[in-house]
Amino acid sequence: MRFLRREGVFCRTCALASFRDMQAETMVLGWWGPLSVLITPFTLLTNLSALSGIRRIPEPVAPGFRPPLDPGKPVFRRPAGILALIPVGLLGLAVFAFTALLVIGLVVGPGDDSAGSGARDADTPTLTSGSCARNDATWPAQELRPEACDSSAAQYRVYEPAVSCESGEYYAYLEYSEDGNTALCLRPLKG
């Protein structure tokens, strides 16, 4: 990242030519850094104040010791200005999307089923320590259902681990616990 400034005594035409060249260069090269992405839009807007000062300079009335610079095409009629519309458009789209999502989030409010909040889905059965369960899906997927421990369909004994589940046991998804935040182990039933 670098900041350049062209100083000197300019006629209106030369000042406009310098402004257009530097603004076009900033529009193409100013975006290529992590902080530059954020700083370049402000730099481009700040440069517009220089343009208002340039417009207050009177037109040259007498030729100087050299002819005035050619101001060339306006910035957005140059290839650099057209190319710069891509990052400017993407930045504008990101700001719009962020603002829209923020407004939608404020209007809708927090959801009922946010991760880690302990909220449970009404269709998810609750498993408690000491109960038994079966899995109607193939591991590692879990579709656990409570089952009477004396039933032949019971596959696992549910318990709360002191530290972690033993080897050969499975962790039940947190959503199967009563509060949605408690770890439960599934010990396979033998025989």
PDB file of C-alpha atoms in Angstrom:
ATOM      1  CA  MET A   1       0.000   0.000   0.000  1.00  0.00           C
ATOM      2  CA  ARG A   2       1.284   3.425  -0.844  1.00  0.00           C
ATOM      3  CA  PHE A   3      -0.100   6.923  -1.045  1.00  0.00           C
ATOM      4  CA  LEU A   4       1.046   9.191  -3.861  1.00  0.00           C
ATOM      5  CA  ARG A   5       0.592  12.906  -4.222  1.00  0.00           C
ATOM      6  CA  ARG A   6       1.443  15.019  -7.237  1.00  0.00           C
ATOM      7  CA  GLU A   7       2.334  18.551  -6.258  1.00  0.00           C
ATOM      8  CA  GLY A   8       3.119  21.568  -8.383  1.00  0.00           C
ATOM      9  CA  VAL A   9       1.620  24.547 -10.114  1.00  0.00           C
ATOM     10  CA  PHE A  10      -0.918  23.253 -12.611  1.00  0.00           C
ATOM     11  CA  CYS A  11      -3.274  24.839 -15.053  1.00  0.00           C
ATOM     12  CA  ARG A  12      -6.784  23.424 -15.028  1.00  0.00           C
ATOM     13  CA  THR A  13      -6.148  21.134 -18.005  1.00  0.00           C
ATOM     14  CA  CYS A  14      -2.906  19.697 -16.599  1.00  0.00           C
ATOM     15  CA  ALA A  15      -4.431  19.228 -13.140  1.00  0.00           C
ATOM     16  CA  LEU A  16      -7.421  17.396 -14.658  1.00  0.00           C
ATOM     17  CA  ALA A  17      -5.103  15.166 -16.711  1.00  0.00           C
ATOM     18  CA  SER A  18      -3.055  14.294 -13.600  1.00  0.00           C
ATOM     19  CA  PHE A  19      -6.199  13.658 -11.559  1.00  0.00           C
ATOM     20  CA  ARG A  20      -7.697  11.340 -14.170  1.00  0.00           C
ATOM     21  CA  ASP A  21      -4.467   9.349 -14.549  1.00  0.00           C
ATOM     22  CA  MET A  22      -3.987   8.907 -10.797  1.00  0.00           C
ATOM     23  CA  GLN A  23      -7.666   8.149 -10.128  1.00  0.00           C
ATOM     24  CA  ALA A  24      -7.727   5.500 -12.879  1.00  0.00           C
ATOM     25  CA  GLU A  25      -4.525   3.948 -11.514  1.00  0.00           C
ATOM     26  CA  THR A  26      -5.984   3.869  -7.988  1.00  0.00           C
ATOM     27  CA  MET A  27      -9.161   2.249  -9.282  1.00  0.00           C
ATOM     28  CA  VAL A  28      -7.187  -0.623 -10.787  1.00  0.00           C
ATOM     29  CA  LEU A  29      -4.220  -1.048  -8.452  1.00  0.00           C
ATOM     30  CA  GLY A  30      -5.655   0.178  -5.159  1.00  0.00           C
ATOM     31  CA  TRP A  31      -7.540  -3.009  -4.226  1.00  0.00           C
ATOM     32  CA  TRP A  32      -4.696  -5.513  -4.047  1.00  0.00           C
ATOM     33  CA  GLY A  33      -4.084  -5.723  -0.311  1.00  0.00           C
ATOM     34  CA  PRO A  34      -6.054  -6.815   2.749  1.00  0.00           C
ATOM     35  CA  LEU A  35      -6.326  -3.291   4.163  1.00  0.00           C
ATOM     36  CA  SER A  36      -6.396  -1.689   0.735  1.00  0.00           C
ATOM     37  CA  VAL A  37      -9.789  -3.244   0.032  1.00  0.00           C
ATOM     38  CA  LEU A  38     -11.172  -1.183   2.894  1.00  0.00           C
ATOM     39  CA  ILE A  39      -9.101   1.966   2.363  1.00  0.00           C
ATOM     40  CA  THR A  40      -9.410   2.354  -1.434  1.00  0.00           C
ATOM     41  CA  PRO A  41     -13.103   3.404  -1.454  1.00  0.00           C
ATOM     42  CA  PHE A  42     -12.316   6.188   1.010  1.00  0.00           C
ATOM     43  CA  THR A  43      -9.265   7.208  -1.008  1.00  0.00           C
ATOM     44  CA  LEU A  44     -11.360   7.425  -4.179  1.00  0.00           C
ATOM     45  CA  LEU A  45     -13.940   9.581  -2.396  1.00  0.00           C
ATOM     46  CA  THR A  46     -11.234  11.799  -0.903  1.00  0.00           C
ATOM     47  CA  ASN A  47      -9.775  12.289  -4.368  1.00  0.00           C
ATOM     48  CA  LEU A  48     -13.121  13.706  -5.478  1.00  0.00           C
ATOM     49  CA  SER A  49     -12.505  16.688  -3.190  1.00  0.00           C
ATOM     50  CA  ALA A  50      -9.356  17.344  -5.221  1.00  0.00           C
ATOM     51  CA  LEU A  51     -11.502  17.292  -8.342  1.00  0.00           C
ATOM     52  CA  SER A  52     -13.741  20.005  -6.933  1.00  0.00           C
ATOM     53  CA  GLY A  53     -10.609  22.102  -6.320  1.00  0.00           C
ATOM     54  CA  ILE A  54      -9.426  21.459  -9.873  1.00  0.00           C
ATOM     55  CA  ARG A  55     -12.710  22.716 -11.263  1.00  0.00           C
ATOM     56  CA  ARG A  56     -12.176  26.051  -9.470  1.00  0.00           C
ATOM     57  CA  ILE A  57      -8.878  26.665 -11.314  1.00  0.00           C
ATOM     58  CA  PRO A  58      -9.421  29.037 -14.243  1.00  0.00           C
ATOM     59  CA  GLU A  59      -8.818  27.867 -17.792  1.00  0.00           C
ATOM     60  CA  PRO A  60      -5.370  28.695 -19.186  1.00  0.00           C
ATOM     61  CA  VAL A  61      -5.490  32.000 -21.043  1.00  0.00           C
ATOM     62  CA  ALA A  62      -1.979  32.246 -22.454  1.00  0.00           C
ATOM     63  CA  PRO A  63       0.186  29.360 -23.595  1.00  0.00           C
ATOM     64  CA  GLY A  64       2.930  28.430 -21.157  1.00  0.00           C
ATOM     65  CA  PHE A  65       6.471  27.336 -21.929  1.00  0.00           C
ATOM     66  CA  ARG A  66       5.013  23.951 -22.881  1.00  0.00           C
ATOM     67  CA  PRO A  67       1.580  22.896 -24.143  1.00  0.00           C
ATOM     68  CA  PRO A  68      -0.982  21.688 -21.548  1.00  0.00           C
ATOM     69  CA  LEU A  69      -1.389  17.958 -20.979  1.00  0.00           C
ATOM     70  CA  ASP A  70      -4.196  16.133 -22.713  1.00  0.00           C
ATOM     71  CA  PRO A  71      -6.808  15.340 -20.022  1.00  0.00           C
ATOM     72  CA  GLY A  72      -7.937  12.298 -22.001  1.00  0.00           C
ATOM     73  CA  LYS A  73     -11.204  10.501 -21.461  1.00  0.00           C
ATOM     74  CA  PRO A  74     -13.113  10.761 -18.177  1.00  0.00           C
ATOM     75  CA  VAL A  75     -12.159   8.052 -15.659  1.00  0.00           C
ATOM     76  CA  PHE A  76     -15.168   5.789 -16.230  1.00  0.00           C
ATOM     77  CA  ARG A  77     -14.676   5.895 -20.013  1.00  0.00           C
ATOM     78  CA  ARG A  78     -11.178   4.450 -19.728  1.00  0.00           C
ATOM     79  CA  PRO A  79     -10.461   0.712 -19.585  1.00  0.00           C
ATOM     80  CA  ALA A  80      -9.100   1.147 -16.035  1.00  0.00           C
ATOM     81  CA  GLY A  81     -12.327   2.817 -14.903  1.00  0.00           C
ATOM     82  CA  ILE A  82     -14.480   0.125 -16.474  1.00  0.00           C
ATOM     83  CA  LEU A  83     -12.323  -2.612 -14.930  1.00  0.00           C
ATOM     84  CA  ALA A  84     -12.612  -0.888 -11.542  1.00  0.00           C
ATOM     85  CA  LEU A  85     -16.374  -1.294 -11.632  1.00  0.00           C
ATOM     86  CA  ILE A  86     -15.867  -4.978 -10.761  1.00  0.00           C
ATOM     87  CA  PRO A  87     -14.350  -4.485  -7.267  1.00  0.00           C
ATOM     88  CA  VAL A  88     -16.542  -1.431  -6.652  1.00  0.00           C
ATOM     89  CA  GLY A  89     -19.609  -3.461  -7.598  1.00  0.00           C
ATOM     90  CA  LEU A  90     -18.535  -6.420  -5.447  1.00  0.00           C
ATOM     91  CA  LEU A  91     -17.877  -4.134  -2.491  1.00  0.00           C
ATOM     92  CA  GLY A  92     -21.254  -2.472  -2.982  1.00  0.00           C
ATOM     93  CA  LEU A  93     -22.934  -5.875  -3.215  1.00  0.00           C
ATOM     94  CA  ALA A  94     -21.209  -7.026  -0.004  1.00  0.00           C
ATOM     95  CA  VAL A  95     -22.308  -3.893   1.860  1.00  0.00           C
ATOM     96  CA  PHE A  96     -25.855  -4.297   0.542  1.00  0.00           C
ATOM     97  CA  ALA A  97     -25.983  -8.011   1.451  1.00  0.00           C
ATOM     98  CA  PHE A  98     -24.609  -7.359   4.946  1.00  0.00           C
ATOM     99  CA  THR A  99     -27.121  -4.568   5.513  1.00  0.00           C
ATOM    100  CA  ALA A 100     -30.011  -6.670   4.172  1.00  0.00           C
ATOM    101  CA  LEU A 101     -29.069  -9.653   6.352  1.00  0.00           C
ATOM    102  CA  LEU A 102     -28.719  -7.387   9.374  1.00  0.00           C
ATOM    103  CA  VAL A 103     -32.162  -5.872   8.795  1.00  0.00           C
ATOM    104  CA  ILE A 104     -33.712  -9.300   8.224  1.00  0.00           C
ATOM    105  CA  GLY A 105     -32.068 -10.607  11.388  1.00  0.00           C
ATOM    106  CA  LEU A 106     -33.392  -7.658  13.394  1.00  0.00           C
ATOM    107  CA  VAL A 107     -36.897  -8.060  11.989  1.00  0.00           C
ATOM    108  CA  VAL A 108     -37.101 -11.842  12.343  1.00  0.00           C
ATOM    109  CA  GLY A 109     -35.244 -12.044  15.653  1.00  0.00           C
ATOM    110  CA  PRO A 110     -33.392 -15.020  17.058  1.00  0.00           C
ATOM    111  CA  GLY A 111     -34.485 -18.433  15.812  1.00  0.00           C
ATOM    112  CA  ASP A 112     -36.064 -21.075  17.987  1.00  0.00           C
ATOM    113  CA  ASP A 113     -33.470 -23.712  17.129  1.00  0.00           C
ATOM    114  CA  SER A 114     -30.060 -22.114  17.463  1.00  0.00           C
ATOM    115  CA  ALA A 115     -27.016 -24.352  17.789  1.00  0.00           C
ATOM    116  CA  GLY A 116     -25.714 -24.795  21.292  1.00  0.00           C
ATOM    117  CA  SER A 117     -28.698 -23.134  22.911  1.00  0.00           C
ATOM    118  CA  GLY A 118     -30.157 -26.340  24.250  1.00  0.00           C
ATOM    119  CA  ALA A 119     -33.221 -25.969  22.048  1.00  0.00           C
ATOM    120  CA  ARG A 120     -34.659 -29.284  20.907  1.00  0.00           C
ATOM    121  CA  ASP A 121     -36.623 -30.362  17.894  1.00  0.00           C
ATOM    122  CA  ALA A 122     -40.099 -31.551  18.866  1.00  0.00           C
ATOM    123  CA  ASP A 123     -39.638 -34.778  16.823  1.00  0.00           C
ATOM    124  CA  THR A 124     -36.378 -35.768  18.543  1.00  0.00           C
ATOM    125  CA  PRO A 125     -36.956 -38.303  21.321  1.00  0.00           C
ATOM    126  CA  THR A 126     -35.336 -37.773  24.710  1.00  0.00           C
ATOM    127  CA  LEU A 127     -32.927 -40.373  26.059  1.00  0.00           C
ATOM    128  CA  THR A 128     -32.097 -40.518  29.750  1.00  0.00           C
ATOM    129  CA  SER A 129     -29.296 -42.160  31.650  1.00  0.00           C
ATOM    130  CA  GLY A 130     -30.194 -45.781  32.457  1.00  0.00           C
ATOM    131  CA  SER A 131     -32.699 -46.134  29.615  1.00  0.00           C
ATOM    132  CA  CYS A 132     -32.232 -48.219  26.454  1.00  0.00           C
ATOM    133  CA  ALA A 133     -32.427 -47.262  22.792  1.00  0.00           C
ATOM    134  CA  ARG A 134     -32.216 -48.554  19.244  1.00  0.00           C
ATOM    135  CA  ASN A 135     -30.733 -46.915  16.148  1.00  0.00           C
ATOM    136  CA  ASP A 136     -32.981 -47.013  13.085  1.00  0.00           C
ATOM    137  CA  ALA A 137     -30.162 -45.695  10.867  1.00  0.00           C
ATOM    138  CA  THR A 138     -26.774 -47.057   9.857  1.00  0.00           C
ATOM    139  CA  TRP A 139     -23.806 -45.694  11.829  1.00  0.00           C
ATOM    140  CA  PRO A 140     -22.469 -43.034  11.841  1.00  0.00           C
ATOM    141  CA  ALA A 141     -25.956 -41.615  11.179  1.00  0.00           C
ATOM    142  CA  GLN A 142     -28.180 -41.563  14.236  1.00  0.00           C
ATOM    143  CA  GLU A 143     -31.904 -42.023  14.327  1.00  0.00           C
ATOM    144  CA  LEU A 144     -32.212 -43.090  17.943  1.00  0.00           C
ATOM    145  CA  ARG A 145     -35.493 -44.232  19.508  1.00  0.00           C
ATOM    146  CA  PRO A 146     -36.162 -45.121  23.153  1.00  0.00           C
ATOM    147  CA  GLU A 147     -36.762 -48.823  23.678  1.00  0.00           C
ATOM    148  CA  ALA A 148     -37.680 -50.856  26.743  1.00  0.00           C
ATOM    149  CA  CYS A 149     -34.543 -52.504  28.131  1.00  0.00           C
ATOM    150  CA  ASP A 150     -36.218 -55.946  28.205  1.00  0.00           C
ATOM    151  CA  SER A 151     -37.224 -55.646  24.524  1.00  0.00           C
ATOM    152  CA  SER A 152     -35.349 -57.656  21.903  1.00  0.00           C
ATOM    153  CA  ALA A 153     -35.188 -54.460  19.765  1.00  0.00           C
ATOM    154  CA  ALA A 154     -33.081 -52.639  22.381  1.00  0.00           C
ATOM    155  CA  GLN A 155     -29.516 -52.234  21.106  1.00  0.00           C
ATOM    156  CA  TYR A 156     -27.843 -49.798  23.525  1.00  0.00           C
ATOM    157  CA  ARG A 157     -27.863 -48.821  27.204  1.00  0.00           C
ATOM    158  CA  VAL A 158     -27.741 -45.030  27.660  1.00  0.00           C
ATOM    159  CA  TYR A 159     -25.557 -43.471  30.364  1.00  0.00           C
ATOM    160  CA  GLU A 160     -23.810 -40.185  31.166  1.00  0.00           C
ATOM    161  CA  PRO A 161     -20.037 -40.634  31.029  1.00  0.00           C
ATOM    162  CA  ALA A 162     -17.805 -39.480  33.880  1.00  0.00           C
ATOM    163  CA  VAL A 163     -15.199 -38.269  31.379  1.00  0.00           C
ATOM    164  CA  SER A 164     -15.705 -39.963  28.021  1.00  0.00           C
ATOM    165  CA  CYS A 165     -17.314 -43.029  26.484  1.00  0.00           C
ATOM    166  CA  GLU A 166     -15.461 -46.340  26.691  1.00  0.00           C
ATOM    167  CA  SER A 167     -13.902 -48.055  23.694  1.00  0.00           C
ATOM    168  CA  GLY A 168     -16.559 -49.702  21.490  1.00  0.00           C
ATOM    169  CA  GLU A 169     -19.295 -47.331  22.669  1.00  0.00           C
ATOM    170  CA  TYR A 170     -20.913 -44.477  20.783  1.00  0.00           C
ATOM    171  CA  TYR A 171     -21.687 -40.880  21.596  1.00  0.00           C
ATOM    172  CA  ALA A 172     -25.322 -39.913  21.091  1.00  0.00           C
ATOM    173  CA  TYR A 173     -25.915 -36.548  19.444  1.00  0.00           C
ATOM    174  CA  LEU A 174     -26.479 -33.841  22.042  1.00  0.00           C
ATOM    175  CA  GLU A 175     -30.012 -33.285  20.754  1.00  0.00           C
ATOM    176  CA  TYR A 176     -31.077 -36.607  22.327  1.00  0.00           C
ATOM    177  CA  SER A 177     -30.365 -35.401  25.885  1.00  0.00           C
ATOM    178  CA  GLU A 178     -33.064 -33.687  27.942  1.00  0.00           C
ATOM    179  CA  ASP A 179     -31.399 -30.273  27.886  1.00  0.00           C
ATOM    180  CA  GLY A 180     -29.781 -30.621  24.439  1.00  0.00           C
ATOM    181  CA  ASN A 181     -26.302 -30.035  25.917  1.00  0.00           C
ATOM    182  CA  THR A 182     -25.484 -33.182  27.895  1.00  0.00           C
ATOM    183  CA  ALA A 183     -23.233 -35.858  26.437  1.00  0.00           C
ATOM    184  CA  LEU A 184     -24.667 -39.377  26.492  1.00  0.00           C
ATOM    185  CA  CYS A 185     -22.890 -42.677  25.784  1.00  0.00           C
ATOM    186  CA  LEU A 186     -24.479 -45.673  24.097  1.00  0.00           C
ATOM    187  CA  ARG A 187     -23.148 -49.013  25.373  1.00  0.00           C
ATOM    188  CA  PRO A 188     -24.027 -51.945  23.081  1.00  0.00           C
ATOM    189  CA  LEU A 189     -26.166 -54.595  24.810  1.00  0.00           C
ATOM    190  CA  LYS A 190     -24.723 -58.090  24.651  1.00  0.00           C
ATOM    191  CA  GLY A 191     -26.856 -60.995  23.659  1.00  0.00           C
TER     192      GLY A 191
END
